[in-house]
GROMACS .gro file of C-alpha atoms in nm:
model
  467
    1MET     CA    1  -1.794   3.252   2.781
    2LEU     CA    2  -1.937   3.232   2.449
    3ARG     CA    3  -2.044   2.863   2.392
    4TYR     CA    4  -1.819   2.727   2.157
    5GLU     CA    5  -1.568   2.720   2.502
    6ARG     CA    6  -1.784   2.643   2.687
    7LEU     CA    7  -1.808   2.317   2.448
    8ALA     CA    8  -1.439   2.334   2.373
    9ASP     CA    9  -1.429   2.333   2.753
   10ASP     CA   10  -1.652   1.973   2.751
   11ILE     CA   11  -1.401   1.845   2.477
   12ARG     CA   12  -1.072   1.972   2.684
   13ALA     CA   13  -1.120   1.763   2.986
   14GLN     CA   14  -1.249   1.425   2.821
   15ILE     CA   15  -0.949   1.425   2.593
   16ALA     CA   16  -0.732   1.578   2.965
   17HIS     CA   17  -0.942   1.311   3.129
   18GLY     CA   18  -0.854   0.950   2.895
   19THR     CA   19  -1.247   0.948   2.738
   20LEU     CA   20  -1.095   1.090   2.397
   21ARG     CA   21  -0.728   0.983   2.349
   22ALA     CA   22  -0.540   1.115   2.104
   23GLY     CA   23  -0.556   0.974   1.746
   24GLU     CA   24  -0.919   0.902   1.789
   25ARG     CA   25  -1.201   0.977   1.581
   26LEU     CA   26  -1.402   1.291   1.686
   27PRO     CA   27  -1.800   1.353   1.614
   28SER     CA   28  -1.876   1.497   1.314
   29ILE     CA   29  -1.978   1.877   1.323
   30ARG     CA   30  -2.385   1.742   1.312
   31GLN     CA   31  -2.305   1.466   1.531
   32LEU     CA   32  -2.097   1.739   1.762
   33ALA     CA   33  -2.398   1.992   1.757
   34GLN     CA   34  -2.695   1.720   1.755
   35GLY     CA   35  -2.537   1.624   2.130
   36HIS     CA   36  -2.431   1.918   2.270
   37GLY     CA   37  -2.727   2.052   2.140
   38VAL     CA   38  -2.566   2.337   1.983
   39SER     CA   39  -2.582   2.520   1.603
   40ALA     CA   40  -2.355   2.372   1.381
   41ALA     CA   41  -2.207   2.665   1.333
   42THR     CA   42  -2.088   2.596   1.707
   43ALA     CA   43  -1.996   2.271   1.725
   44VAL     CA   44  -1.716   2.391   1.454
   45GLU     CA   45  -1.631   2.702   1.633
   46ALA     CA   46  -1.510   2.514   1.874
   47TYR     CA   47  -1.269   2.260   1.651
   48LEU     CA   48  -1.101   2.506   1.521
   49GLN     CA   49  -1.057   2.672   1.869
   50LEU     CA   50  -0.887   2.341   1.936
   51GLU     CA   51  -0.728   2.349   1.640
   52ARG     CA   52  -0.588   2.615   1.650
   53GLU     CA   53  -0.431   2.525   1.985
   54GLY     CA   54  -0.306   2.188   1.870
   55ILE     CA   55  -0.543   2.027   2.056
   56VAL     CA   56  -0.704   1.871   1.782
   57VAL     CA   57  -0.658   1.812   1.403
   58ALA     CA   58  -0.843   1.840   1.069
   59ARG     CA   59  -0.831   1.551   0.779
   60ALA     CA   60  -0.940   1.623   0.476
   61ARG     CA   61  -1.266   1.359   0.427
   62SER     CA   62  -1.226   1.251   0.764
   63GLY     CA   63  -1.275   1.511   1.018
   64TYR     CA   64  -1.137   1.588   1.351
   65PHE     CA   65  -0.907   1.351   1.542
   66VAL     CA   66  -0.690   1.375   1.888
   67HIS     CA   67  -0.365   1.486   1.816
   68ALA     CA   68  -0.131   1.209   1.849
   69PRO     CA   69   0.223   1.319   1.949
   70SER     CA   70   0.460   1.323   1.660
   71SER     CA   71   0.665   1.053   1.581
   72PRO     CA   72   1.039   1.138   1.438
   73SER     CA   73   1.017   0.997   1.105
   74PRO     CA   74   1.271   0.635   1.043
   75THR     CA   75   1.567   0.638   0.880
   76ILE     CA   76   1.675   0.528   0.551
   77LYS     CA   77   2.048   0.456   0.522
   78ALA     CA   78   2.203   0.476   0.135
   79PRO     CA   79   2.255   0.097   0.123
   80PRO     CA   80   2.669   0.021   0.102
   81LYS     CA   81   2.851   0.067  -0.217
   82ARG     CA   82   2.802  -0.269  -0.426
   83ALA     CA   83   2.827  -0.380  -0.727
   84PRO     CA   84   2.501  -0.512  -0.909
   85GLY     CA   85   2.472  -0.844  -0.740
   86PRO     CA   86   2.263  -1.197  -0.704
   87VAL     CA   87   1.981  -1.104  -0.452
   88ARG     CA   88   2.126  -1.231  -0.181
   89ASN     CA   89   1.937  -1.268   0.197
   90PRO     CA   90   1.825  -1.552   0.350
   91ALA     CA   91   1.558  -1.481   0.582
   92LEU     CA   92   1.350  -1.467   0.156
   93GLN     CA   93   1.342  -1.856   0.222
   94HIS     CA   94   1.088  -1.874   0.492
   95VAL     CA   95   0.772  -1.578   0.390
   96LEU     CA   96   0.596  -1.859   0.212
   97ALA     CA   97   0.626  -2.098   0.590
   98MET     CA   98   0.524  -1.743   0.745
   99LEU     CA   99   0.255  -1.700   0.486
  100ALA     CA  100   0.061  -1.991   0.566
  101ARG     CA  101   0.069  -1.994   0.914
  102GLU     CA  102  -0.315  -1.985   0.972
  103ASP     CA  103  -0.248  -2.030   1.378
  104VAL     CA  104  -0.076  -1.576   1.424
  105PHE     CA  105  -0.260  -1.270   1.386
  106PRO     CA  106  -0.246  -1.151   1.056
  107LEU     CA  107   0.017  -0.873   1.127
  108HIS     CA  108   0.168  -0.916   0.867
  109SER     CA  109  -0.036  -0.888   0.592
  110GLY     CA  110  -0.030  -0.667   0.331
  111THR     CA  111  -0.435  -0.689   0.256
  112PRO     CA  112  -0.716  -0.560   0.437
  113GLY     CA  113  -0.947  -0.751   0.664
  114PRO     CA  114  -1.153  -0.940   0.513
  115SER     CA  115  -1.496  -0.761   0.700
  116LEU     CA  116  -1.371  -0.403   0.482
  117LEU     CA  117  -1.464  -0.552   0.173
  118PRO     CA  118  -1.734  -0.623  -0.018
  119GLN     CA  119  -1.797  -0.952  -0.002
  120ALA     CA  120  -2.136  -0.968  -0.014
  121ALA     CA  121  -2.149  -0.751  -0.326
  122LEU     CA  122  -1.900  -0.932  -0.492
  123ALA     CA  123  -2.070  -1.251  -0.379
  124ALA     CA  124  -2.444  -1.149  -0.579
  125SER     CA  125  -2.172  -1.076  -0.923
  126LEU     CA  126  -2.054  -1.419  -0.889
  127GLY     CA  127  -2.419  -1.532  -0.824
  128ARG     CA  128  -2.442  -1.326  -1.175
  129CYS     CA  129  -2.243  -1.475  -1.421
  130MET     CA  130  -2.288  -1.815  -1.363
  131ARG     CA  131  -2.678  -1.742  -1.414
  132HIS     CA  132  -2.653  -1.536  -1.745
  133ALA     CA  133  -2.303  -1.581  -1.847
  134ARG     CA  134  -2.273  -1.972  -1.749
  135THR     CA  135  -2.074  -2.080  -2.056
  136ALA     CA  136  -1.798  -1.770  -2.035
  137SER     CA  137  -1.752  -1.809  -1.697
  138PHE     CA  138  -1.624  -2.169  -1.780
  139ASP     CA  139  -1.466  -2.193  -2.045
  140TYR     CA  140  -1.061  -2.071  -2.118
  141ALA     CA  141  -1.006  -1.662  -2.140
  142PRO     CA  142  -0.851  -1.487  -2.462
  143PRO     CA  143  -0.512  -1.482  -2.359
  144GLN     CA  144  -0.510  -1.086  -2.279
  145GLY     CA  145  -0.858  -1.127  -2.081
  146HIS     CA  146  -1.206  -1.061  -2.164
  147GLU     CA  147  -1.258  -0.716  -2.292
  148VAL     CA  148  -1.513  -0.538  -2.072
  149LEU     CA  149  -1.292  -0.632  -1.804
  150ARG     CA  150  -0.951  -0.449  -1.936
  151ARG     CA  151  -1.192  -0.146  -2.114
  152GLN     CA  152  -1.280  -0.036  -1.697
  153ILE     CA  153  -0.936  -0.084  -1.638
  154ALA     CA  154  -0.901   0.197  -1.886
  155GLN     CA  155  -1.148   0.397  -1.810
  156ARG     CA  156  -0.925   0.407  -1.514
  157TYR     CA  157  -0.625   0.549  -1.624
  158ALA     CA  158  -0.763   0.803  -1.783
  159HIS     CA  159  -0.969   0.930  -1.448
  160VAL     CA  160  -0.646   0.999  -1.337
  161GLY     CA  161  -0.487   1.152  -1.703
  162ALA     CA  162  -0.271   0.861  -1.802
  163THR     CA  163  -0.400   0.755  -2.161
  164VAL     CA  164  -0.445   0.371  -2.162
  165SER     CA  165  -0.587   0.136  -2.442
  166PRO     CA  166  -0.846  -0.117  -2.308
  167ASP     CA  167  -0.609  -0.293  -2.712
  168GLU     CA  168  -0.272  -0.301  -2.390
  169ILE     CA  169  -0.403  -0.511  -2.159
  170VAL     CA  170  -0.295  -0.749  -2.008
  171ILE     CA  171  -0.524  -0.958  -1.784
  172THR     CA  172  -0.325  -1.147  -1.490
  173ALA     CA  173  -0.341  -1.391  -1.188
  174GLY     CA  174  -0.171  -1.032  -0.924
  175THR     CA  175   0.026  -0.791  -0.994
  176MET     CA  176   0.355  -0.987  -0.840
  177GLU     CA  177   0.222  -1.252  -1.193
  178ALA     CA  178   0.200  -0.935  -1.422
  179ILE     CA  179   0.575  -0.797  -1.268
  180HIS     CA  180   0.813  -1.166  -1.354
  181LEU     CA  181   0.529  -1.155  -1.718
  182ALA     CA  182   0.762  -0.766  -1.700
  183LEU     CA  183   1.056  -0.892  -1.664
  184ARG     CA  184   1.110  -1.207  -1.877
  185THR     CA  185   1.008  -1.013  -2.090
  186VAL     CA  186   1.212  -0.722  -2.114
  187THR     CA  187   1.521  -0.917  -1.908
  188VAL     CA  188   1.764  -1.214  -1.985
  189PRO     CA  189   1.974  -1.404  -1.680
  190GLY     CA  190   2.198  -1.202  -1.598
  191ASP     CA  191   2.142  -0.809  -1.656
  192VAL     CA  192   2.098  -0.536  -1.343
  193VAL     CA  193   1.737  -0.420  -1.248
  194LEU     CA  194   1.738  -0.128  -1.000
  195VAL     CA  195   1.509  -0.144  -0.724
  196GLU     CA  196   1.413   0.079  -0.446
  197THR     CA  197   1.539  -0.033  -0.085
  198PRO     CA  198   1.338  -0.089   0.132
  199THR     CA  199   1.095  -0.262  -0.096
  200TYR     CA  200   0.849  -0.539  -0.145
  201HIS     CA  201   0.992  -0.875  -0.084
  202GLY     CA  202   0.772  -1.045  -0.340
  203ILE     CA  203   0.971  -0.804  -0.606
  204LEU     CA  204   1.345  -0.978  -0.463
  205GLN     CA  205   1.180  -1.309  -0.526
  206THR     CA  206   1.101  -1.249  -0.849
  207LEU     CA  207   1.465  -1.119  -0.977
  208ALA     CA  208   1.665  -1.412  -0.739
  209ALA     CA  209   1.406  -1.691  -0.925
  210LEU     CA  210   1.560  -1.504  -1.289
  211LYS     CA  211   1.865  -1.531  -1.167
  212LEU     CA  212   1.893  -1.106  -1.192
  213LYS     CA  213   2.136  -0.881  -1.103
  214VAL     CA  214   2.039  -0.573  -0.857
  215VAL     CA  215   2.104  -0.235  -0.812
  216GLU     CA  216   1.971  -0.107  -0.504
  217THR     CA  217   1.862   0.289  -0.428
  218PRO     CA  218   1.709   0.484  -0.157
  219ASN     CA  219   1.284   0.499  -0.022
  220ARG     CA  220   1.269   0.749   0.184
  221PRO     CA  221   1.016   0.755   0.439
  222GLY     CA  222   0.769   1.093   0.320
  223GLN     CA  223   0.962   1.167  -0.005
  224GLY     CA  224   0.955   0.815  -0.214
  225ILE     CA  225   1.229   0.733  -0.376
  226ASP     CA  226   1.551   0.921  -0.436
  227VAL     CA  227   1.598   1.079  -0.734
  228GLU     CA  228   1.948   1.209  -0.754
  229ARG     CA  229   2.054   0.893  -0.615
  230LEU     CA  230   1.830   0.661  -0.921
  231GLY     CA  231   2.008   0.900  -1.173
  232GLN     CA  232   2.378   0.815  -1.058
  233LEU     CA  233   2.408   0.459  -1.050
  234LEU     CA  234   2.205   0.481  -1.396
  235ALA     CA  235   2.510   0.629  -1.448
  236GLN     CA  236   2.702   0.405  -1.307
  237ASN     CA  237   2.552   0.109  -1.434
  238ALA     CA  238   2.378  -0.077  -1.754
  239VAL     CA  239   2.058  -0.104  -1.637
  240LYS     CA  240   1.803  -0.292  -1.798
  241ALA     CA  241   1.538  -0.253  -1.661
  242ALA     CA  242   1.401  -0.074  -1.321
  243VAL     CA  243   1.092  -0.216  -1.097
  244LEU     CA  244   0.958   0.072  -0.873
  245VAL     CA  245   0.650   0.112  -0.634
  246PRO     CA  246   0.639   0.534  -0.658
  247ASN     CA  247   0.292   0.521  -0.467
  248PHE     CA  248   0.272   0.445  -0.169
  249ASN     CA  249   0.559   0.192  -0.093
  250ASN     CA  250   0.593  -0.097   0.006
  251PRO     CA  251   0.677  -0.077   0.312
  252LEU     CA  252   0.719   0.208   0.327
  253GLY     CA  253   0.430   0.339   0.221
  254SER     CA  254   0.591   0.692   0.086
  255LEU     CA  255   0.441   0.849  -0.190
  256THR     CA  256   0.679   1.060  -0.450
  257SER     CA  257   0.602   1.304  -0.549
  258ASP     CA  258   0.492   1.435  -0.917
  259ALA     CA  259   0.800   1.611  -0.996
  260ASP     CA  260   1.095   1.399  -0.878
  261LYS     CA  261   0.762   1.049  -1.133
  262GLN     CA  262   0.918   1.286  -1.424
  263ALA     CA  263   1.251   1.344  -1.325
  264LEU     CA  264   1.362   0.953  -1.277
  265LEU     CA  265   1.175   0.862  -1.649
  266LYS     CA  266   1.382   1.175  -1.785
  267HIS     CA  267   1.671   0.911  -1.628
  268CYS     CA  268   1.516   0.663  -1.759
  269ALA     CA  269   1.452   0.692  -2.130
  270ARG     CA  270   1.807   0.897  -2.127
  271HIS     CA  271   1.981   0.544  -2.010
  272GLY     CA  272   1.778   0.335  -2.241
  273THR     CA  273   1.594   0.206  -1.864
  274ILE     CA  274   1.308   0.028  -1.927
  275VAL     CA  275   0.990   0.090  -1.630
  276ILE     CA  276   0.764  -0.140  -1.464
  277GLU     CA  277   0.592   0.040  -1.196
  278ASP     CA  278   0.432  -0.167  -0.887
  279ASP     CA  279   0.112   0.087  -0.899
  280ILE     CA  280  -0.105  -0.224  -0.634
  281TYR     CA  281  -0.146   0.023  -0.362
  282GLY     CA  282  -0.242   0.400  -0.586
  283GLU     CA  283  -0.619   0.366  -0.503
  284MET     CA  284  -0.534   0.378  -0.141
  285ALA     CA  285  -0.463   0.765  -0.105
  286TRP     CA  286  -0.593   0.811   0.250
  287SER     CA  287  -0.681   1.142   0.137
  288GLY     CA  288  -0.862   1.049  -0.205
  289GLN     CA  289  -0.673   1.216  -0.436
  290ARG     CA  290  -0.595   0.906  -0.644
  291PRO     CA  291  -0.171   0.975  -0.705
  292SER     CA  292  -0.077   0.998  -1.046
  293PRO     CA  293   0.100   0.678  -1.178
  294LEU     CA  294   0.442   0.671  -1.445
  295ARG     CA  295   0.192   0.632  -1.698
  296ARG     CA  296   0.031   0.933  -1.694
  297TRP     CA  297   0.363   1.206  -1.812
  298ASP     CA  298   0.500   0.857  -2.022
  299THR     CA  299   0.637   1.037  -2.303
  300ASP     CA  300   0.848   0.767  -2.412
  301GLY     CA  301   0.688   0.461  -2.457
  302ILE     CA  302   0.902   0.363  -2.162
  303VAL     CA  303   0.616   0.247  -1.836
  304ILE     CA  304   0.474  -0.142  -1.827
  305SER     CA  305   0.228  -0.058  -1.508
  306CYS     CA  306   0.160  -0.335  -1.344
  307GLY     CA  307  -0.216  -0.321  -1.118
  308SER     CA  308  -0.421  -0.493  -0.902
  309PHE     CA  309  -0.757  -0.570  -0.749
  310SER     CA  310  -0.629  -0.739  -0.488
  311LYS     CA  311  -0.627  -0.453  -0.209
  312ILE     CA  312  -0.900  -0.300  -0.275
  313LEU     CA  313  -1.166  -0.637  -0.354
  314ALA     CA  314  -1.049  -0.891  -0.311
  315PRO     CA  315  -0.687  -1.081  -0.268
  316GLY     CA  316  -0.800  -1.489  -0.348
  317LEU     CA  317  -0.990  -1.355  -0.661
  318ARG     CA  318  -0.635  -1.279  -0.780
  319VAL     CA  319  -0.682  -1.040  -1.081
  320GLY     CA  320  -0.526  -0.821  -1.167
  321TRP     CA  321  -0.275  -0.678  -1.524
  322MET     CA  322  -0.059  -0.545  -1.661
  323ALA     CA  323  -0.036  -0.217  -1.907
  324GLY     CA  324   0.215  -0.305  -2.188
  325GLY     CA  325   0.265  -0.077  -2.454
  326ALA     CA  326   0.518  -0.108  -2.696
  327TRP     CA  327   0.603  -0.448  -2.532
  328THR     CA  328   0.198  -0.604  -2.526
  329ASP     CA  329   0.162  -0.869  -2.766
  330GLU     CA  330   0.538  -0.953  -2.673
  331LEU     CA  331   0.322  -0.959  -2.263
  332THR     CA  332   0.077  -1.141  -2.475
  333ARG     CA  333   0.210  -1.430  -2.581
  334ALA     CA  334   0.427  -1.443  -2.192
  335LYS     CA  335   0.136  -1.431  -2.080
  336TYR     CA  336  -0.009  -1.739  -2.304
  337PHE     CA  337   0.275  -1.977  -2.318
  338SER     CA  338   0.296  -1.924  -1.854
  339THR     CA  339  -0.084  -2.052  -1.791
  340VAL     CA  340  -0.265  -1.982  -2.128
  341SER     CA  341  -0.489  -1.722  -1.964
  342SER     CA  342  -0.632  -1.612  -1.659
  343ALA     CA  343  -0.959  -1.732  -1.497
  344SER     CA  344  -1.330  -1.581  -1.652
  345LEU     CA  345  -1.487  -1.577  -1.415
  346PRO     CA  346  -1.312  -1.393  -1.158
  347GLN     CA  347  -1.198  -1.142  -1.396
  348LEU     CA  348  -1.633  -1.159  -1.570
  349ALA     CA  349  -1.752  -1.133  -1.189
  350ILE     CA  350  -1.515  -0.729  -1.170
  351ALA     CA  351  -1.606  -0.682  -1.432
  352ASP     CA  352  -2.025  -0.744  -1.341
  353TYR     CA  353  -1.896  -0.547  -0.936
  354LEU     CA  354  -1.781  -0.265  -1.191
  355ARG     CA  355  -2.096  -0.186  -1.365
  356GLN     CA  356  -2.407  -0.247  -1.077
  357HIS     CA  357  -2.173  -0.114  -0.773
  358ASP     CA  358  -1.967   0.302  -0.643
  359LEU     CA  359  -1.699   0.137  -0.682
  360GLU     CA  360  -1.502   0.522  -0.515
  361ARG     CA  361  -1.815   0.463  -0.252
  362HIS     CA  362  -1.632   0.138  -0.188
  363LEU     CA  363  -1.301   0.271  -0.164
  364ARG     CA  364  -1.413   0.573   0.064
  365ARG     CA  365  -1.497   0.368   0.330
  366LEU     CA  366  -1.285   0.206   0.304
  367ARG     CA  367  -0.920   0.455   0.262
  368LYS     CA  368  -1.091   0.590   0.557
  369THR     CA  369  -1.128   0.341   0.788
  370VAL     CA  370  -0.732   0.215   0.716
  371ALA     CA  371  -0.680   0.580   0.758
  372ASP     CA  372  -0.825   0.617   1.149
  373ASN     CA  373  -0.648   0.241   1.217
  374ALA     CA  374  -0.327   0.356   1.145
  375HIS     CA  375  -0.378   0.662   1.311
  376ARG     CA  376  -0.428   0.485   1.640
  377LEU     CA  377  -0.199   0.269   1.613
  378ARG     CA  378   0.107   0.517   1.481
  379ASP     CA  379  -0.012   0.629   1.900
  380ALA     CA  380  -0.023   0.312   2.120
  381ILE     CA  381   0.324   0.302   1.985
  382TYR     CA  382   0.397   0.646   2.022
  383ARG     CA  383   0.245   0.557   2.383
  384GLN     CA  384   0.333   0.175   2.449
  385TRP     CA  385   0.646   0.111   2.306
  386PRO     CA  386   1.015   0.208   2.440
  387PRO     CA  387   1.159   0.517   2.378
  388GLY     CA  388   1.336   0.614   2.013
  389THR     CA  389   1.166   0.358   1.810
  390ARG     CA  390   1.061   0.586   1.494
  391VAL     CA  391   0.718   0.528   1.260
  392SER     CA  392   0.643   0.607   0.965
  393ASP     CA  393   0.367   0.869   0.863
  394PRO     CA  394   0.233   0.792   0.485
  395ARG     CA  395  -0.051   0.927   0.315
  396GLY     CA  396  -0.181   0.552   0.236
  397GLY     CA  397  -0.102   0.213   0.131
  398LEU     CA  398  -0.159  -0.066   0.396
  399SER     CA  399   0.195  -0.067   0.623
  400LEU     CA  400   0.340   0.107   0.873
  401TRP     CA  401   0.771   0.080   0.900
  402LEU     CA  402   0.918   0.095   1.174
  403GLN     CA  403   1.224   0.152   1.375
  404LEU     CA  404   1.357  -0.008   1.673
  405PRO     CA  405   1.595   0.219   1.928
  406SER     CA  406   1.819  -0.107   1.913
  407PRO     CA  407   2.054  -0.278   1.610
  408GLY     CA  408   1.860  -0.586   1.604
  409GLY     CA  409   1.571  -0.507   1.722
  410GLY     CA  410   1.314  -0.554   1.508
  411VAL     CA  411   1.472  -0.896   1.374
  412ALA     CA  412   1.442  -0.960   1.744
  413LEU     CA  413   1.105  -0.871   1.779
  414PHE     CA  414   1.008  -1.085   1.569
  415GLU     CA  415   1.104  -1.388   1.670
  416ALA     CA  416   0.968  -1.277   2.030
  417ALA     CA  417   0.599  -1.237   1.863
  418LEU     CA  418   0.615  -1.515   1.713
  419GLU     CA  419   0.651  -1.700   1.994
  420LYS     CA  420   0.340  -1.485   2.133
  421GLY     CA  421   0.098  -1.521   1.853
  422ILE     CA  422   0.161  -1.290   1.688
  423GLY     CA  423   0.245  -1.241   1.291
  424THR     CA  424   0.459  -0.934   1.177
  425SER     CA  425   0.789  -0.868   0.884
  426PRO     CA  426   1.096  -0.846   1.023
  427GLY     CA  427   1.300  -0.555   0.851
  428VAL     CA  428   1.579  -0.806   0.658
  429LEU     CA  429   1.322  -0.912   0.455
  430PHE     CA  430   1.331  -0.584   0.231
  431SER     CA  431   1.588  -0.556   0.124
  432ARG     CA  432   1.821  -0.737  -0.153
  433ASN     CA  433   2.230  -0.889   0.213
  434GLY     CA  434   1.908  -0.880   0.447
  435ASP     CA  435   1.983  -0.445   0.594
  436HIS     CA  436   1.720  -0.236   0.822
  437ALA     CA  437   1.740  -0.504   1.069
  438ASP     CA  438   1.650  -0.277   1.293
  439CYS     CA  439   1.307  -0.225   1.166
  440LEU     CA  440   0.969  -0.485   1.148
  441ARG     CA  441   0.657  -0.362   0.855
  442ILE     CA  442   0.356  -0.457   1.021
  443SER     CA  443  -0.003  -0.370   0.926
  444CYS     CA  444  -0.256  -0.090   0.956
  445GLY     CA  445  -0.510  -0.291   0.708
  446LEU     CA  446  -0.729  -0.427   1.032
  447PRO     CA  447  -0.979  -0.334   1.160
  448TRP     CA  448  -0.935  -0.229   1.493
  449ASP     CA  449  -1.075  -0.414   1.789
  450ASP     CA  450  -1.011  -0.621   2.095
  451ARG     CA  451  -0.773  -0.829   1.951
  452LEU     CA  452  -0.612  -0.606   1.745
  453ASP     CA  453  -0.475  -0.345   2.108
  454ARG     CA  454  -0.441  -0.668   2.298
  455ALA     CA  455  -0.172  -0.764   1.988
  456VAL     CA  456  -0.046  -0.389   1.977
  457LYS     CA  457  -0.012  -0.431   2.370
  458GLN     CA  458   0.179  -0.672   2.417
  459LEU     CA  459   0.463  -0.597   2.113
  460GLY     CA  460   0.479  -0.318   2.308
  461LEU     CA  461   0.597  -0.466   2.620
  462LEU     CA  462   0.766  -0.726   2.367
  463ALA     CA  463   0.954  -0.434   2.217
  464ARG     CA  464   1.047  -0.344   2.589
  465HIS     CA  465   1.236  -0.665   2.619
  466VAL     CA  466   1.377  -0.695   2.335
  467CYS     CA  467   1.543  -0.301   2.307
   0.00000   0.00000   0.00000
């Protein structure tokens, strides 16, 4: 038997005995070679043999993992053919109370765990700003935001092929304020707005607050926005704006292809529909290959692109932005009439962090950790939850979407979990009329530890009970 074959046998035995579990990361090539006293070439050949057998799987820029049995993807039914109408979803009334609770394990959280974010480096940046730019830190920022930060944001757009001028960027208090101001600028109460289903509940709450009517196009696991249906809806309705999340939609984590992004922009341009793009998860591609925003293909000037540092640096600093294009002046006035400007110190601190530190290095660690957590969660759900449970298999973002085998299973599990001190997000939160009652969103942004392991096992027991 060749050396690589013996090494492959050793790894097979560890997997068979449960020492290495499905979904877990395997040692790196260097670690494997050093640990077994073999060459790197032998370690590579052993992994290649196991990969050919389907026992391990290689993931770009992440290494080798024990192959986890696949679970069928959730199904997203096309919403009933409803006329455009207001958001009527009673479940949305309870979101704020849920977010305010500090006595639950936060599997409902939409942000990475604090330990995964560069808190020490950001604290140092805040300190430098207080020492060297104290007056500016305590003073009002310009309504459009500090130029030093707007320039850095524009540079990041350039890295993904999108031409954005610093002069068209307006700094906001996170992405949600950006979306709210954009909608307030381009619509009036009673206008029709298109969104995906499922989509982020904060978008739905904003539409409700602005008294806008809604139509929904499906977002499909693994495929993204249903562009054919989107085109049909635009042809049938006078849709003023579309609020879309093409890159790692929350809650599905699905990625809309470049071809579909270009097709949907053509549909919207043909029908005079303004696109408000929520690109908050664009930087969270687990492969490291950041997908392009819609803005890259916006040849008709119809896209307002919104983003934030909340998911990758610090949610509490509340620094987001709009790339406003032709609407920049109106958006700046809307920002001024709303809050005058965003706070100076967080803007200057993030600008300092981007100058002093390698953001890409931090993102590589963050993406890898979140991807690993997601794969471990999917494996645990496959093993511990009731048969028939379906789990999304995203390539980015911070959440998994689960479909339970009973019609109201998502709501029932949410309520049962809350009684046990575990927070989740029921699927009914993510649509205009409370659809997706069999679904649940859970976070994969928390670092894996004993507490998370226990919470997932507890959820599996509860799921078996309610389903």
